[in-house]
PDB file of C-alpha atoms in Angstrom:
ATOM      1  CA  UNK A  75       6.090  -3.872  -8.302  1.00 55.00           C
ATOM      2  CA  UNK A  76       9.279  -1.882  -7.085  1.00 71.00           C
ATOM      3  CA  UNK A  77      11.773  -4.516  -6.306  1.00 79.00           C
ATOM      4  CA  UNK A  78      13.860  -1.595  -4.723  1.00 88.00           C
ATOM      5  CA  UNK A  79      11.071  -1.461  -1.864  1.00 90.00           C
ATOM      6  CA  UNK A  80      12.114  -4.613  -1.028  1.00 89.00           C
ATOM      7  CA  UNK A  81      15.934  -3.418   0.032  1.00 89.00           C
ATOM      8  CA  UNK A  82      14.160  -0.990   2.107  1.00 89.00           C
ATOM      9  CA  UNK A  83      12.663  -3.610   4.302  1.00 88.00           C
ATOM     10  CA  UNK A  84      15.074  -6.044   4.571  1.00 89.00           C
ATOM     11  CA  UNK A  85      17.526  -2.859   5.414  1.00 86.00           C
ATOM     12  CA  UNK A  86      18.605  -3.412   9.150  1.00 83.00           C
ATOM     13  CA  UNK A  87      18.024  -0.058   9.173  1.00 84.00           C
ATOM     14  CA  UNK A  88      14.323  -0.212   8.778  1.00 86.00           C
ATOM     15  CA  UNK A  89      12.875   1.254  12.009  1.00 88.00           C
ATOM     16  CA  UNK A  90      11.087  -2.045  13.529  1.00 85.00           C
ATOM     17  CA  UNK A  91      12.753  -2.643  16.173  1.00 83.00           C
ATOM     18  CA  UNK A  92      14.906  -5.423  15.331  1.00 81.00           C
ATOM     19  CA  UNK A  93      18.146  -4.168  16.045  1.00 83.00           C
ATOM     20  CA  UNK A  94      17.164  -4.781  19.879  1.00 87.00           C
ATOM     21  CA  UNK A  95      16.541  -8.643  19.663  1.00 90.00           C
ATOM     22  CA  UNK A  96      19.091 -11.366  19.227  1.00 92.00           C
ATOM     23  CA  UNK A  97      16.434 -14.187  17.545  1.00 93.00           C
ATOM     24  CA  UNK A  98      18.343 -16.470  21.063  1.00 93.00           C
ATOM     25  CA  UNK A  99      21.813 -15.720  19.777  1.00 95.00           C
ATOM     26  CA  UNK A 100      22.178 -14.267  23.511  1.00 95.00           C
ATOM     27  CA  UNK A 101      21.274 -17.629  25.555  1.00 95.00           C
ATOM     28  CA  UNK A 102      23.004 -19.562  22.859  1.00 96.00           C
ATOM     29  CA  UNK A 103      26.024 -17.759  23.708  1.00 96.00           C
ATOM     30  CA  UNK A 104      25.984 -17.614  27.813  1.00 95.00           C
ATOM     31  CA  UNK A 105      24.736 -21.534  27.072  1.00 94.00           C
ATOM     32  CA  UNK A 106      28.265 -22.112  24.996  1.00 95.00           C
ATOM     33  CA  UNK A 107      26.421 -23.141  21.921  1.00 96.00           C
ATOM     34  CA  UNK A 108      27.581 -19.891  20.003  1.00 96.00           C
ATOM     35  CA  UNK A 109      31.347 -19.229  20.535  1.00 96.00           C
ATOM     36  CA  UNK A 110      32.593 -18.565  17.064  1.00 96.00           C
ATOM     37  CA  UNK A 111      31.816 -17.739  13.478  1.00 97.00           C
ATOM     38  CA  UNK A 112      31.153 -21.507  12.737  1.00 97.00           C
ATOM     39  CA  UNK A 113      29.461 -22.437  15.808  1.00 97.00           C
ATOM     40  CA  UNK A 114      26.845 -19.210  14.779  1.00 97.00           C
ATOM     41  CA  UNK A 115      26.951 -20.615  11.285  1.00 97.00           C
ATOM     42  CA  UNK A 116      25.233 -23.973  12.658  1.00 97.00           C
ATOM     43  CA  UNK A 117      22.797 -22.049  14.937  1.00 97.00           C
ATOM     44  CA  UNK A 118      21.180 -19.349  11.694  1.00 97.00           C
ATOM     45  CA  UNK A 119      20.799 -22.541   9.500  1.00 97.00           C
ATOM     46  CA  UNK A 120      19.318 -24.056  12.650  1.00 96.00           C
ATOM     47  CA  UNK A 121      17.087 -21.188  13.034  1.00 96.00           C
ATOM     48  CA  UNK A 122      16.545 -20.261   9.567  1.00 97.00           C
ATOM     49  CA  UNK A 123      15.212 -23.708   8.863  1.00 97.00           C
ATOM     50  CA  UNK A 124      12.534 -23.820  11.771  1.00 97.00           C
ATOM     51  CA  UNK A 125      11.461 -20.300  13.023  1.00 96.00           C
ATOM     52  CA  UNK A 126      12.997 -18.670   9.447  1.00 97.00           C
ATOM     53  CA  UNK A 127      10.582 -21.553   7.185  1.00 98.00           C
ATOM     54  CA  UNK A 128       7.284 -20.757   9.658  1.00 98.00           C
ATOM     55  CA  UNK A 129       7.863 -17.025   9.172  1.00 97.00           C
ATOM     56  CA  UNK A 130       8.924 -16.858   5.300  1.00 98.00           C
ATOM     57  CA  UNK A 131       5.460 -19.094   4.711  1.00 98.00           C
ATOM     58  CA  UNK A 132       3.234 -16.473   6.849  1.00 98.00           C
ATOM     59  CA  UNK A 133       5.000 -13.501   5.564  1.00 98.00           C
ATOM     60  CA  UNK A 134       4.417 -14.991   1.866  1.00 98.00           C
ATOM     61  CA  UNK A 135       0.858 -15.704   2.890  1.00 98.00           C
ATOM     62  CA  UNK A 136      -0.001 -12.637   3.643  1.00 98.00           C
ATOM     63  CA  UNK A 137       1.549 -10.526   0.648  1.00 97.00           C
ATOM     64  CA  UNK A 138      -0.495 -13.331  -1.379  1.00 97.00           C
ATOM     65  CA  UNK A 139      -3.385 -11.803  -0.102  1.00 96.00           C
ATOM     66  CA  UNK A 140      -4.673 -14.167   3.042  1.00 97.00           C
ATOM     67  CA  UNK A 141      -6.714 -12.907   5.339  1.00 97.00           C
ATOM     68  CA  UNK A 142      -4.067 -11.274   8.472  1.00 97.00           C
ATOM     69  CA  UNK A 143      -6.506 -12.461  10.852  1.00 98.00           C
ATOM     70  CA  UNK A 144      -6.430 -15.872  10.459  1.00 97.00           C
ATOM     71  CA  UNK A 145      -3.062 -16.053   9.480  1.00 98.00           C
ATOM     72  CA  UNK A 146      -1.700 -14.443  12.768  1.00 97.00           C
ATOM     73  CA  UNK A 147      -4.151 -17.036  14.401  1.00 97.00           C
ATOM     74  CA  UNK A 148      -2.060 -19.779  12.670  1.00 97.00           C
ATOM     75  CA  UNK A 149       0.882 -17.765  13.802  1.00 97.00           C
ATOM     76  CA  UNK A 150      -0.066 -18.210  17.435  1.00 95.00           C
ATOM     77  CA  UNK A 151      -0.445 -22.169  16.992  1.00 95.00           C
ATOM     78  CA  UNK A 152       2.633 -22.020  16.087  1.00 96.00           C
ATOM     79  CA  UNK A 153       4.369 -20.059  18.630  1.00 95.00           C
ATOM     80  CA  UNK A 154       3.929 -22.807  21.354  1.00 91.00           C
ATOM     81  CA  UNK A 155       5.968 -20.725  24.064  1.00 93.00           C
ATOM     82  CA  UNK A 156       4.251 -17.283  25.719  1.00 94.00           C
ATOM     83  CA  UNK A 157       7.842 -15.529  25.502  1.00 94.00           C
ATOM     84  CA  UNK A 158       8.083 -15.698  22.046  1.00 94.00           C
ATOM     85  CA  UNK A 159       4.420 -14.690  21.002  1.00 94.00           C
ATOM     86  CA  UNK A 160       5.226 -11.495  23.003  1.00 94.00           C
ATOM     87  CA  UNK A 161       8.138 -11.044  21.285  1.00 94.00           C
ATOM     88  CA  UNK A 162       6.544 -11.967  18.368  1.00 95.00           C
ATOM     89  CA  UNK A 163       3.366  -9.479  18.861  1.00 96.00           C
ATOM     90  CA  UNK A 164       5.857  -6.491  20.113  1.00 94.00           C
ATOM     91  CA  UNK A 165       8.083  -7.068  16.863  1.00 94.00           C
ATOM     92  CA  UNK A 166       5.089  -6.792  14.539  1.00 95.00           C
ATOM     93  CA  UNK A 167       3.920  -3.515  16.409  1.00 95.00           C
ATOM     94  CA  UNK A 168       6.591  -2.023  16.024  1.00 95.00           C
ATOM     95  CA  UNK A 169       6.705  -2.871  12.166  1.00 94.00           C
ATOM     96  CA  UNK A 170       3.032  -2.301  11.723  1.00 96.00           C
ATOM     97  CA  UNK A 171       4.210   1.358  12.866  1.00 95.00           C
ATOM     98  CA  UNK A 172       7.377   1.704  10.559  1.00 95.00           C
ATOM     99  CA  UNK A 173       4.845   0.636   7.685  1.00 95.00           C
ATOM    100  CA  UNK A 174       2.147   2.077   7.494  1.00 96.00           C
ATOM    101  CA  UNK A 175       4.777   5.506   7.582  1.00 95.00           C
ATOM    102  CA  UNK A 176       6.042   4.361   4.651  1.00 94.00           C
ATOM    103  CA  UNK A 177       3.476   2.222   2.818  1.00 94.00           C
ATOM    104  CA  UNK A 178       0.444   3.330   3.975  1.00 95.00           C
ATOM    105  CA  UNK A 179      -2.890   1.027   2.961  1.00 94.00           C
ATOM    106  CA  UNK A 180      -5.812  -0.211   4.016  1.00 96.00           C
ATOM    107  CA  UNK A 181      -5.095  -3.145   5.120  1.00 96.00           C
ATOM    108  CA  UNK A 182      -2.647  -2.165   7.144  1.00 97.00           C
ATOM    109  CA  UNK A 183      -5.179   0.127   8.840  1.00 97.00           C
ATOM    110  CA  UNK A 184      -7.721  -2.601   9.531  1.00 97.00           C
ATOM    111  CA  UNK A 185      -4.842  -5.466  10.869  1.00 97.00           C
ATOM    112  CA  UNK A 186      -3.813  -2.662  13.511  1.00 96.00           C
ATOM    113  CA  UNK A 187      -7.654  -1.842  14.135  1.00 97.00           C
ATOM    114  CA  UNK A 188      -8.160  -5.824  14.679  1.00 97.00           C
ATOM    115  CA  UNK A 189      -4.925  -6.178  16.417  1.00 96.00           C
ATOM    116  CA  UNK A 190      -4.188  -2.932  19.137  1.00 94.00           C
ATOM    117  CA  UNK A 191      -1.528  -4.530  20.710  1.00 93.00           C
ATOM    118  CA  UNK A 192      -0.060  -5.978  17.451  1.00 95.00           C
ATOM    119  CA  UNK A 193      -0.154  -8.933  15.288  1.00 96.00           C
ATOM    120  CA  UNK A 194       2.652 -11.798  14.561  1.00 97.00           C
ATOM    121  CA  UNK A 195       5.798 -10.281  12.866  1.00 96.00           C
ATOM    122  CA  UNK A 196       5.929 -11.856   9.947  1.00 97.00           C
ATOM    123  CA  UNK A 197       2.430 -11.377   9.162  1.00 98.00           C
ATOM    124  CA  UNK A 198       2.584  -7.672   9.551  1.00 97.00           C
ATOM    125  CA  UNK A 199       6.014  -7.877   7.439  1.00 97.00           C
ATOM    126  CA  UNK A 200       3.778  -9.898   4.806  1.00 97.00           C
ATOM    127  CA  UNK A 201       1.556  -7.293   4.898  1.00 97.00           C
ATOM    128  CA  UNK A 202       4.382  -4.549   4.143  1.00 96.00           C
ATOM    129  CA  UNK A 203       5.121  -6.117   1.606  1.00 96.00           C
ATOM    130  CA  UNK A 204       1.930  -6.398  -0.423  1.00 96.00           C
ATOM    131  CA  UNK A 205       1.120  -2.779   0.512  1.00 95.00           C
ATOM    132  CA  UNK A 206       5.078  -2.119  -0.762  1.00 94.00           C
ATOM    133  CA  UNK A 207       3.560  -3.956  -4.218  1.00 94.00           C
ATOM    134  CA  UNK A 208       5.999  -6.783  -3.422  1.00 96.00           C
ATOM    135  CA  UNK A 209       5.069 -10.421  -4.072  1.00 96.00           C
ATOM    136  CA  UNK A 210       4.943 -12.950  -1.385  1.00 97.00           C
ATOM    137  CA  UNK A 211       8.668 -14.617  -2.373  1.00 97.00           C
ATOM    138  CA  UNK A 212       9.802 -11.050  -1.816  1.00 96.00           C
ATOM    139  CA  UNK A 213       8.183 -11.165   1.443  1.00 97.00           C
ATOM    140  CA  UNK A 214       9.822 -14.956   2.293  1.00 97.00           C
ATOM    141  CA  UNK A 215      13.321 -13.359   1.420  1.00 97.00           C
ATOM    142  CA  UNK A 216      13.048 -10.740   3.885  1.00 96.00           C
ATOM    143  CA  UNK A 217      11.404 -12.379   6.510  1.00 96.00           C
ATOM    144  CA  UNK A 218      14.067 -15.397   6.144  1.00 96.00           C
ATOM    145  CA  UNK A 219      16.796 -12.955   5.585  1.00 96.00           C
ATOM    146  CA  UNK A 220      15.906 -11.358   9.113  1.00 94.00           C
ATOM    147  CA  UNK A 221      15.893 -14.293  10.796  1.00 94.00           C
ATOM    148  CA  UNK A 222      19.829 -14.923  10.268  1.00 96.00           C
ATOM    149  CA  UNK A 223      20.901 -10.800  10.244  1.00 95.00           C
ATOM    150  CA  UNK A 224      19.819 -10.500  13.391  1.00 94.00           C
ATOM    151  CA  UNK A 225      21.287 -13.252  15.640  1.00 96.00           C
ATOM    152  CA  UNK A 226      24.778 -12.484  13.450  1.00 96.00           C
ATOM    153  CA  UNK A 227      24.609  -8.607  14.215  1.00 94.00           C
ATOM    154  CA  UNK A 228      23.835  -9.715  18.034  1.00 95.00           C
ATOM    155  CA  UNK A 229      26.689 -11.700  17.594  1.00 95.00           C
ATOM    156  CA  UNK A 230      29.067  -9.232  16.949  1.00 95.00           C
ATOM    157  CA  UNK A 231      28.460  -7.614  20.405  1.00 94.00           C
ATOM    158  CA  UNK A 232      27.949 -10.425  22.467  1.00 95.00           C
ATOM    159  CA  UNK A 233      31.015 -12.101  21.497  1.00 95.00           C
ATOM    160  CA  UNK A 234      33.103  -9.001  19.989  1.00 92.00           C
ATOM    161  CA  UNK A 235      33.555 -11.389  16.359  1.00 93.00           C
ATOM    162  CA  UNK A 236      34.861  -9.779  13.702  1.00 95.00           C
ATOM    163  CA  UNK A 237      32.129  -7.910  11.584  1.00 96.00           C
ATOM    164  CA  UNK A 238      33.474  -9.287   8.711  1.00 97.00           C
ATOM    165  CA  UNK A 239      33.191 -12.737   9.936  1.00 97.00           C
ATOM    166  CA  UNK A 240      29.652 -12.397  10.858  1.00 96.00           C
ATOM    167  CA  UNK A 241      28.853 -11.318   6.964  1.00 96.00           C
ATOM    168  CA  UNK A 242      30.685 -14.317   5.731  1.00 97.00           C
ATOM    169  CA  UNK A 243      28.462 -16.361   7.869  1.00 97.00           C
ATOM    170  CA  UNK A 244      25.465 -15.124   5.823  1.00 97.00           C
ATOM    171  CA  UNK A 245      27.175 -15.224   2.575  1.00 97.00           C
ATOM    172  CA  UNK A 246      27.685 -18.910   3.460  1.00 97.00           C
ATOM    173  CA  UNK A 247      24.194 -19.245   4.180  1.00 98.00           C
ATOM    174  CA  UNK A 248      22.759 -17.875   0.809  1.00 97.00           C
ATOM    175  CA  UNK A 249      21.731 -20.914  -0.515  1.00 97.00           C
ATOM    176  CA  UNK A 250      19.614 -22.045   2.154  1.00 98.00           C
ATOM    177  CA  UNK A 251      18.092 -18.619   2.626  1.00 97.00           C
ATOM    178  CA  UNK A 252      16.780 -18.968  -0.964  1.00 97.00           C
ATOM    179  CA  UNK A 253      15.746 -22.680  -0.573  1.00 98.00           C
ATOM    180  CA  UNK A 254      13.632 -21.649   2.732  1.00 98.00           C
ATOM    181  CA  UNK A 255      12.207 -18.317   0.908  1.00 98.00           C
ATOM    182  CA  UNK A 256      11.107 -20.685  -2.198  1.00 98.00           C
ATOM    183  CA  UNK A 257       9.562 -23.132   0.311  1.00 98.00           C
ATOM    184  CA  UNK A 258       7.735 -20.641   2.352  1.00 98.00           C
ATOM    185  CA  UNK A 259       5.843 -19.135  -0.777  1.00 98.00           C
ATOM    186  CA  UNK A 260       5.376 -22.457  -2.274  1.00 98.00           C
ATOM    187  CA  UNK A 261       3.433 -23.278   1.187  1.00 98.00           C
ATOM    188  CA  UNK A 262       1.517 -19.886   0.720  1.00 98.00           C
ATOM    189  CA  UNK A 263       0.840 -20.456  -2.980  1.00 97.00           C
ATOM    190  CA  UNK A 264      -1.309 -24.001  -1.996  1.00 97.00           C
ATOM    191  CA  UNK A 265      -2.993 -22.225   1.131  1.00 97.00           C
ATOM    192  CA  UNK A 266      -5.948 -21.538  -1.591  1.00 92.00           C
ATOM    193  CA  UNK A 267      -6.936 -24.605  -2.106  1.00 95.00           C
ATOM    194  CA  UNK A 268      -5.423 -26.442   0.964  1.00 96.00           C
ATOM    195  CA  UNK A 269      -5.960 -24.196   3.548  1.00 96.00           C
ATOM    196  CA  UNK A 270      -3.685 -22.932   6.534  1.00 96.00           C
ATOM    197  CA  UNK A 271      -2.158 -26.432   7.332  1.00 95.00           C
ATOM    198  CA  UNK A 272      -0.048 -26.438   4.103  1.00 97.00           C
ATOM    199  CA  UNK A 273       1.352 -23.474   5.691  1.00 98.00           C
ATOM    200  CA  UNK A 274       5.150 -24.679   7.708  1.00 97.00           C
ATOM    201  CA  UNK A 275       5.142 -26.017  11.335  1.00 96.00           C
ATOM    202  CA  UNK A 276       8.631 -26.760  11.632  1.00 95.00           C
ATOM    203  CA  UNK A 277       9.465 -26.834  15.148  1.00 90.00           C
ATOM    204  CA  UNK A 278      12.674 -25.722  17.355  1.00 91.00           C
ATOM    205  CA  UNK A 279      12.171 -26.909  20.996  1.00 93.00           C
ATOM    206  CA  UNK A 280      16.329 -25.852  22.256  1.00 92.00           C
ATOM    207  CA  UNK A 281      15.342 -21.956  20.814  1.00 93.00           C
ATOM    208  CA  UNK A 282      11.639 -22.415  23.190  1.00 92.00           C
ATOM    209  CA  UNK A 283      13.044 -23.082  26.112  1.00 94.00           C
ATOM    210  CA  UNK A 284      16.306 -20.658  25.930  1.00 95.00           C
ATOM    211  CA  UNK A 285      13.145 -18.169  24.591  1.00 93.00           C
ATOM    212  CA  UNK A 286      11.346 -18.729  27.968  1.00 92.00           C
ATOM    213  CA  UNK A 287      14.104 -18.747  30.025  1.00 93.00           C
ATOM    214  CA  UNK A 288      15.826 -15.754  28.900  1.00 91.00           C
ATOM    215  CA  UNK A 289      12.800 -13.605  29.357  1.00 91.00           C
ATOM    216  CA  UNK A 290      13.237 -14.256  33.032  1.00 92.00           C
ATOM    217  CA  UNK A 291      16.801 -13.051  32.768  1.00 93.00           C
ATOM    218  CA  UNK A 292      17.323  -9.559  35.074  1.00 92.00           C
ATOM    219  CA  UNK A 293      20.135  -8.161  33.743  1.00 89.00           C
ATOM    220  CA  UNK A 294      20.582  -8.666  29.633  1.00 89.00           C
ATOM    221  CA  UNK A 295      21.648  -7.306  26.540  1.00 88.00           C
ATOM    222  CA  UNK A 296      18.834  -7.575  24.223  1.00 90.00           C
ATOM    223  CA  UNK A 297      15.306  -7.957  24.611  1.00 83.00           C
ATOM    224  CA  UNK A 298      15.089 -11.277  23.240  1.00 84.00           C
TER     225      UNK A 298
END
């Protein structure tokens, strides 16, 4: 295992196509619920504890070695809202491209055979990361770690807060990114004898709807 492989994915400059989604840091903002560094503070802990706790336990299920398939099948039952699972499906085709570039295995290869028009996000990132010869809390981290980044880079635009501001934010929120990344591949670990339901479900109804309704938007800033 190269534990430097795992800087190069969480990097925001990995080329998946992050960098053009806010994880609803835009709505949250036109909606008032962002407005400052604390109010997007209480929004990433928000997030990271729903979406970021589903996505660290598929990511960490698939660098365990679970079969993709299934996995992005659990992925889609818990994705209730259409916007998001094509968000969710264009994110991981777009990582599915960036790594099999720079980790190339097989499969990699047979998830995008089985999935054309790409698979859940964090499953594909999962999938990185085993190919990368990372282990599935490696995975957890990044996926988590993503799921905070990007609605506090976002943030910085939409609002024009202070860059500096927006890192303290995640500093802040260390501790829960590593309590969230321990419970995600804890989940993963009893998926062998338990099966997929011991995998998070965690739920975030405010980020469906502003999901949905944002996708209707016809003028915004960033594609989700």
């Amino acid at each position: 295992m190269s534990r430097a492989a795992l800087l190069v994915l969480a990097d925001g400059r990995f080329p998946a196509g992050g960098h053009a989604h806010s994880g609803g840091a835009e709505p949250a903002v036109t909606a008032g619920r962002i407005k400052d560094a604390a109010t997007l503070e209480t929004f990433c802990r928000g997030r990271l504890h729903t979406a970021g706790l589903v996505a660290a336990g598929l990511a960490a299920a698939a660098a365990a070695g679970c079969d993709p398939l299934l996995l992005d099948d659990a992925a889609d039952a818990r994705t209730p809202v259409p916007a998001l699972r094509q968000v969710a499906r264009r994110l991981g085709r777009q990582m599915m491209r960036a790594a099999r570039a720079t980790w190339p295995g097989p499969e990699l290869d047979a998830l995008a055979a089985a999935r054309p028009r790409g698979a859940h996000q964090p499953v594909v990132l999962g999938l990185a990361a085993r190919s990368a010869g990372l282990a599935p809390l490696d995975a957890a981290y990044a996926v988590a770690y993503e799921n905070i980044s990007g609605p506090a880079a976002a943030a910085v635009r939409l609002l024009s807060l202070d860059p500096f501001d927006a890192t303290a934010v995640l500093a802040h929120l260390a501790p829960d990114l590593e309590q969230v990344a321990e419970q995600g591949a804890e989940a993963a670990a009893r998926v062998a004898t338990e099966g997929l339901d011991a995998l998070p479900a965690a739920s975030a109804p405010l980020l469906d709807i502003s999901a949905e309704a944002h996708a209707a938007w016809p003028v915004r800033l960033f594609a989700s």
